[in-house]
Coordinates of C-alpha atoms and ligand atoms in Angstrom, one line a residue:
X1387 CA 84.9 40.2 -3.6
X1388 CA 81.4 40.0 -2.1
X1389 CA 78.5 41.6 -4.1
X1390 CA 75.9 43.5 -1.9
X1391 CA 72.6 44.8 -3.3
X1392 CA 70.5 47.2 -1.3
X1393 CA 66.9 47.7 -2.4
X1394 CA 65.4 51.0 -1.5
X1395 CA 61.7 50.9 -2.4
X1396 CA 58.2 52.0 -1.2
X1397 CA 56.2 49.4 0.6
X1398 CA 52.5 50.4 0.8
X1399 CA 50.8 50.2 4.2
X1400 CA 48.9 46.9 4.9
X1401 CA 49.1 45.7 1.3
X1402 CA 51.3 42.7 1.8
X1403 CA 50.4 41.1 -1.6
X1404 CA 51.5 44.3 -3.5
X1405 CA 54.6 44.7 -1.4
X1406 CA 55.6 40.9 -2.0
X1407 CA 55.1 41.4 -5.9
X1408 CA 57.0 44.7 -5.9
X1409 CA 59.9 43.4 -3.9
X1410 CA 60.1 40.2 -5.9
X1411 CA 60.4 42.2 -9.1
X1412 CA 63.2 44.2 -7.4
X1413 CA 65.0 41.2 -6.1
X1414 CA 64.9 39.6 -9.5
X1415 CA 67.1 42.5 -10.7
X1416 CA 69.8 41.8 -8.3
X1417 CA 71.4 39.0 -10.5
X1418 CA 74.6 37.5 -9.0
X1419 CA 74.5 39.3 -5.7
X1420 CA 75.7 37.5 -2.8
X1421 CA 73.7 39.4 -0.2
X1422 CA 70.4 41.4 -1.0
X1423 CA 69.1 43.8 1.8
X1424 CA 65.7 45.3 2.0
X1425 CA 64.2 48.0 4.3
X1426 CA 62.6 47.6 7.7
X1427 CA 59.0 46.2 7.7
X1428 CA 59.1 45.6 3.9
X1429 CA 56.0 43.3 4.0
X1430 CA 53.4 45.4 5.8
X1431 CA 55.1 48.9 5.8
X1432 CA 55.4 51.0 8.9
X1433 CA 53.1 53.6 10.1
X1434 CA 50.1 51.6 11.5
X1435 CA 47.1 53.6 12.8
X1436 CA 47.0 51.2 15.8
X1437 CA 48.0 47.8 17.2
X1438 CA 44.7 46.1 15.9
X1439 CA 45.4 47.1 12.4
X1440 CA 49.0 45.9 12.7
X1441 CA 47.7 42.6 14.1
X1442 CA 45.2 42.2 11.2
X1443 CA 47.8 42.8 8.5
X1444 CA 50.7 40.7 9.8
X1445 CA 51.5 36.9 9.9
X1446 CA 53.4 34.2 11.7
X1447 CA 56.8 34.0 9.9
X1448 CA 55.9 30.5 8.5
X1449 CA 52.6 31.8 7.1
X1450 CA 53.9 35.0 5.8
X1451 CA 53.7 35.3 1.9
X1452 CA 56.4 37.8 1.8
X1453 CA 58.8 35.6 3.8
X1454 CA 57.9 32.6 1.6
X1455 CA 58.7 34.8 -1.5
X1456 CA 62.2 35.6 0.1
X1457 CA 62.8 31.9 0.6
X1458 CA 61.9 31.0 -3.0
X1459 CA 63.9 33.8 -4.5
X1460 CA 67.0 33.0 -2.3
X1461 CA 66.7 29.4 -3.5
X1462 CA 66.2 30.3 -7.2
X1463 CA 69.0 32.9 -7.2
X1464 CA 71.2 31.0 -4.9
X1465 CA 71.7 33.9 -2.6
X1466 CA 71.2 35.4 0.8
X1467 CA 68.3 37.9 1.5
X1468 CA 67.8 40.0 4.4
X1469 CA 64.7 42.0 5.0
X1470 CA 62.5 43.7 7.7
X1471 CA 59.2 41.9 8.4
X1472 CA 56.4 42.4 10.8
X1473 CA 56.5 39.2 12.8
X1474 CA 53.4 37.8 14.6
X1475 CA 54.0 35.4 17.4
X1476 CA 51.0 34.4 19.4
X1477 CA 49.4 37.7 20.6
X1478 CA 52.6 39.6 20.1
X1479 CA 54.2 41.6 17.3
X1480 CA 57.9 42.1 16.8
X1481 CA 59.6 44.5 14.3
X1482 CA 62.0 41.8 13.0
X1483 CA 64.7 41.2 10.3
X1484 CA 64.8 37.9 8.7
X1485 CA 67.8 36.3 6.9
X1486 CA 67.2 33.5 4.4
X1487 CA 69.7 31.7 2.3
X1488 CA 69.2 29.1 -0.5
X1489 CA 65.5 28.5 0.4
X1490 CA 65.9 28.4 4.3
X1491 CA 65.5 30.8 7.1
X1492 CA 68.7 31.1 8.9
X1493 CA 67.3 33.3 11.7
X1494 CA 65.4 36.4 12.9
X1495 CA 66.6 39.5 14.8
X1496 CA 63.7 41.4 16.8
X1497 CA 64.4 45.0 17.1
X1498 CA 65.5 46.0 20.6
X1499 CA 65.1 49.7 20.7
X1500 CA 61.6 50.7 19.6
X1501 CA 61.1 54.2 18.1
X1502 CA 58.2 56.5 19.1
X1503 CA 54.8 54.8 18.4
X1504 CA 56.4 51.5 17.7
X1505 CA 56.1 51.2 21.6
X1506 CA 52.3 50.9 21.2
X1507 CA 52.5 48.2 18.7
X1508 CA 55.5 45.9 19.1
X1509 CA 57.2 44.1 21.9
X1510 CA 60.9 45.0 22.2
X1511 CA 63.3 42.2 21.0
X1512 CA 64.9 40.0 23.6
X1513 CA 68.4 40.8 22.4
X1514 CA 69.5 37.8 20.4
X1515 CA 72.5 39.0 18.7
X1516 CA 73.5 36.1 16.4
X1517 CA 76.0 36.0 13.5
X1518 CA 75.1 34.2 10.3
X1519 CA 77.7 32.7 8.0
X1520 CA 77.3 33.0 4.2
X1521 CA 80.3 31.4 2.7
X1522 CA 83.2 33.0 4.5
X1523 CA 81.4 36.3 5.3
X1524 CA 79.9 36.8 8.8
X1525 CA 76.7 38.9 9.0
X1526 CA 74.9 40.6 12.0
X1527 CA 71.6 42.4 11.9
X1528 CA 70.3 45.6 13.6
X1529 CA 67.2 47.7 12.7
X1530 CA 66.8 51.4 12.1
X1531 CA 66.6 53.2 15.5
X1532 CA 68.9 50.6 17.0
X1533 CA 71.7 52.8 15.4
X1534 CA 71.5 55.2 18.5
X1535 CA 72.5 52.5 21.0
X1536 CA 76.1 51.5 20.4
X1537 CA 76.4 48.5 22.5
X1538 CA 74.8 45.8 20.4
X1539 CA 76.9 46.9 17.4
X1540 CA 80.1 46.4 19.5
X1541 CA 78.8 43.0 20.6
X1542 CA 78.2 42.0 17.0
X1543 CA 81.8 43.1 16.0
X1544 CA 83.2 41.3 18.9
X1545 CA 81.3 38.2 17.6
X1546 CA 83.2 38.7 14.5
X1547 CA 80.6 40.2 12.1
X1548 CA 82.2 41.4 8.9
X1549 CA 79.0 43.3 7.8
X1550 CA 75.9 44.4 9.8
X1551 CA 72.7 44.6 7.7
X1552 CA 70.6 47.5 8.9
X1553 CA 67.1 47.5 7.3
X1554 CA 65.6 50.9 8.2
X1555 CA 62.6 53.2 7.9
X1556 CA 64.6 56.4 8.8
X1557 CA 62.7 59.6 9.0
X1558 CA 65.8 61.9 9.8
X1559 CA 69.2 62.1 8.5
X1560 CA 70.9 61.6 12.0
X1561 CA 72.0 58.1 10.9
X1562 CA 74.4 59.7 8.5
X1563 CA 76.3 61.1 11.5
X1564 CA 76.1 57.9 13.7
X1565 CA 76.5 54.9 11.4
X1566 CA 79.9 55.9 10.0
X1567 CA 81.0 56.3 13.5
X1568 CA 79.7 52.9 14.4
X1569 CA 81.4 51.3 11.5
X1570 CA 84.9 53.0 12.2
X1571 CA 84.6 52.3 16.0
X1572 CA 84.0 48.6 15.3
X1573 CA 85.8 48.3 12.0
X1574 CA 82.9 46.7 10.2
X1575 CA 80.9 47.2 7.1
X1576 CA 77.4 48.5 7.6
X1577 CA 74.6 48.4 5.0
X1578 CA 71.8 50.9 5.9
X1579 CA 68.8 50.1 3.6
X1580 CA 66.2 52.6 3.9
X1581 CA 62.8 53.2 2.2
X1582 CA 61.2 56.1 0.4
X1583 CA 57.7 57.6 0.4
X1584 CA 55.2 59.1 2.8
X1585 CA 52.8 57.3 5.1
X1586 CA 50.2 59.4 6.9
X1587 CA 52.4 62.0 8.7
X1588 CA 55.8 60.4 8.1
X1589 CA 58.2 61.1 5.3
X1590 CA 60.9 58.6 4.8
X1591 CA 64.3 59.7 4.2
X1592 CA 65.8 57.5 1.4
X1593 CA 69.5 57.8 0.9
X1594 CA 70.3 54.2 1.6
X1595 CA 74.0 53.9 2.2
X1596 CA 77.0 51.4 2.7
X1597 CA 79.8 52.3 5.0
X1598 CA 83.3 50.6 5.0
X1599 CA 85.2 49.8 8.1
X1600 CA 86.9 53.2 7.9
X1601 CA 83.7 55.0 8.4
X1602 CA 83.5 56.0 4.8
X1603 CA 80.3 56.0 2.9
X1604 CA 81.1 54.1 -0.3
X1605 CA 77.7 53.9 -1.9
X1606 CA 74.6 56.1 -1.5
X1607 CA 71.1 56.2 -3.1
X1608 CA 69.0 59.3 -3.8
X1609 CA 66.5 60.8 -1.5
X1610 CA 63.3 60.2 -3.4
X1611 CA 63.7 57.3 -6.0
X1612 CA 63.3 53.6 -5.9
X1613 CA 66.8 52.3 -6.5
X1614 CA 69.0 49.4 -6.1
X1615 CA 72.6 50.1 -5.0
X1616 CA 75.1 47.4 -6.1
X1617 CA 78.5 47.3 -4.3
X1618 CA 81.4 45.0 -4.3
X1619 CA 83.2 44.6 -0.9
X1620 CA 86.3 43.0 0.3
X1621 CA 84.9 41.7 3.5
X1622 CA 88.3 40.7 4.9
X1623 CA 89.0 44.5 5.5
X1624 CA 86.7 44.1 8.6
X1625 CA 89.1 41.7 10.1
X1626 CA 91.9 44.1 10.5
X1627 CA 91.0 45.8 13.8
X1628 CA 94.0 48.1 14.1
X1629 CA 93.3 51.7 14.2
X1630 CA 96.9 52.8 14.0
X1631 CA 99.9 50.5 14.1
X1632 CA 99.8 50.6 17.9
X1633 CA 96.0 50.7 18.5
X1634 CA 93.3 48.0 18.3
X1635 CA 89.6 48.6 18.6
X1636 CA 89.1 45.7 21.1
X1637 CA 92.6 45.2 22.7
X1638 CA 92.8 48.9 23.7
X1639 CA 89.5 48.7 25.5
X1640 CA 90.1 49.5 29.3
X1641 CA 86.9 48.5 31.0
X1642 CA 88.7 48.6 34.4
X1643 CA 89.3 52.2 33.8
X1644 CA 85.7 53.3 33.1
X1645 CA 84.2 54.3 36.4
Ligands
LIG2360 C1 62.8 53.8 13.0 O1 63.3 53.1 13.9 N1 62.0 53.2 12.1 C2 62.9 55.3 12.9

């Protein structure tokens, strides 16, 4: 069984030192977890007043104290950590998810589908949909609003992802309708890790959750509280792509008939 920890907490806008210290304390509580997942933009928080402010409070990945803390903790705890971070690259910002394991950065995913005012702040990701292997489990990443666009989820599943980590800053409960459907349509686990709190005019929705490959929510956090949800999954369930004894999620696709 693979142990998954989802950390729902409240990053504070622009306060990367405080967010690093708070996240570090919470990560330390996830002893023996194989994969730890934090929300979108856990280092800087989310609702920047403008792009200049966002540039000021963000860092290049290799100079980001939050990313360094993730690397240190992953080495010390011999684990894999995935978190949303604000990634500065030259004059550009990306809303990214970083995956680290045993002290090293394995990769970054840059959010493709930008929500609302994110379009004033970030560049859209270029669509790198990589799979990362931790032991035998294969991990893909998507970020928050990406959930409304089914194509990358299918591609990650076709690339054999067992679980898709989904750091989020959800402000509605629509993901509860859509993410279970994405998990059953692709027969993958999905770990939607959300934040709590209010930032300027936005209230975040909490209720982080984990879906199994049957589209069932098997763990769920509360709406308002800081919380760590701990789950154990048999990731091999994602490798059975049969829907019925005669239907397979990929082999039954009929692209030639979609016109
Ligand atoms: C969102 O994509 N943070 C709503």
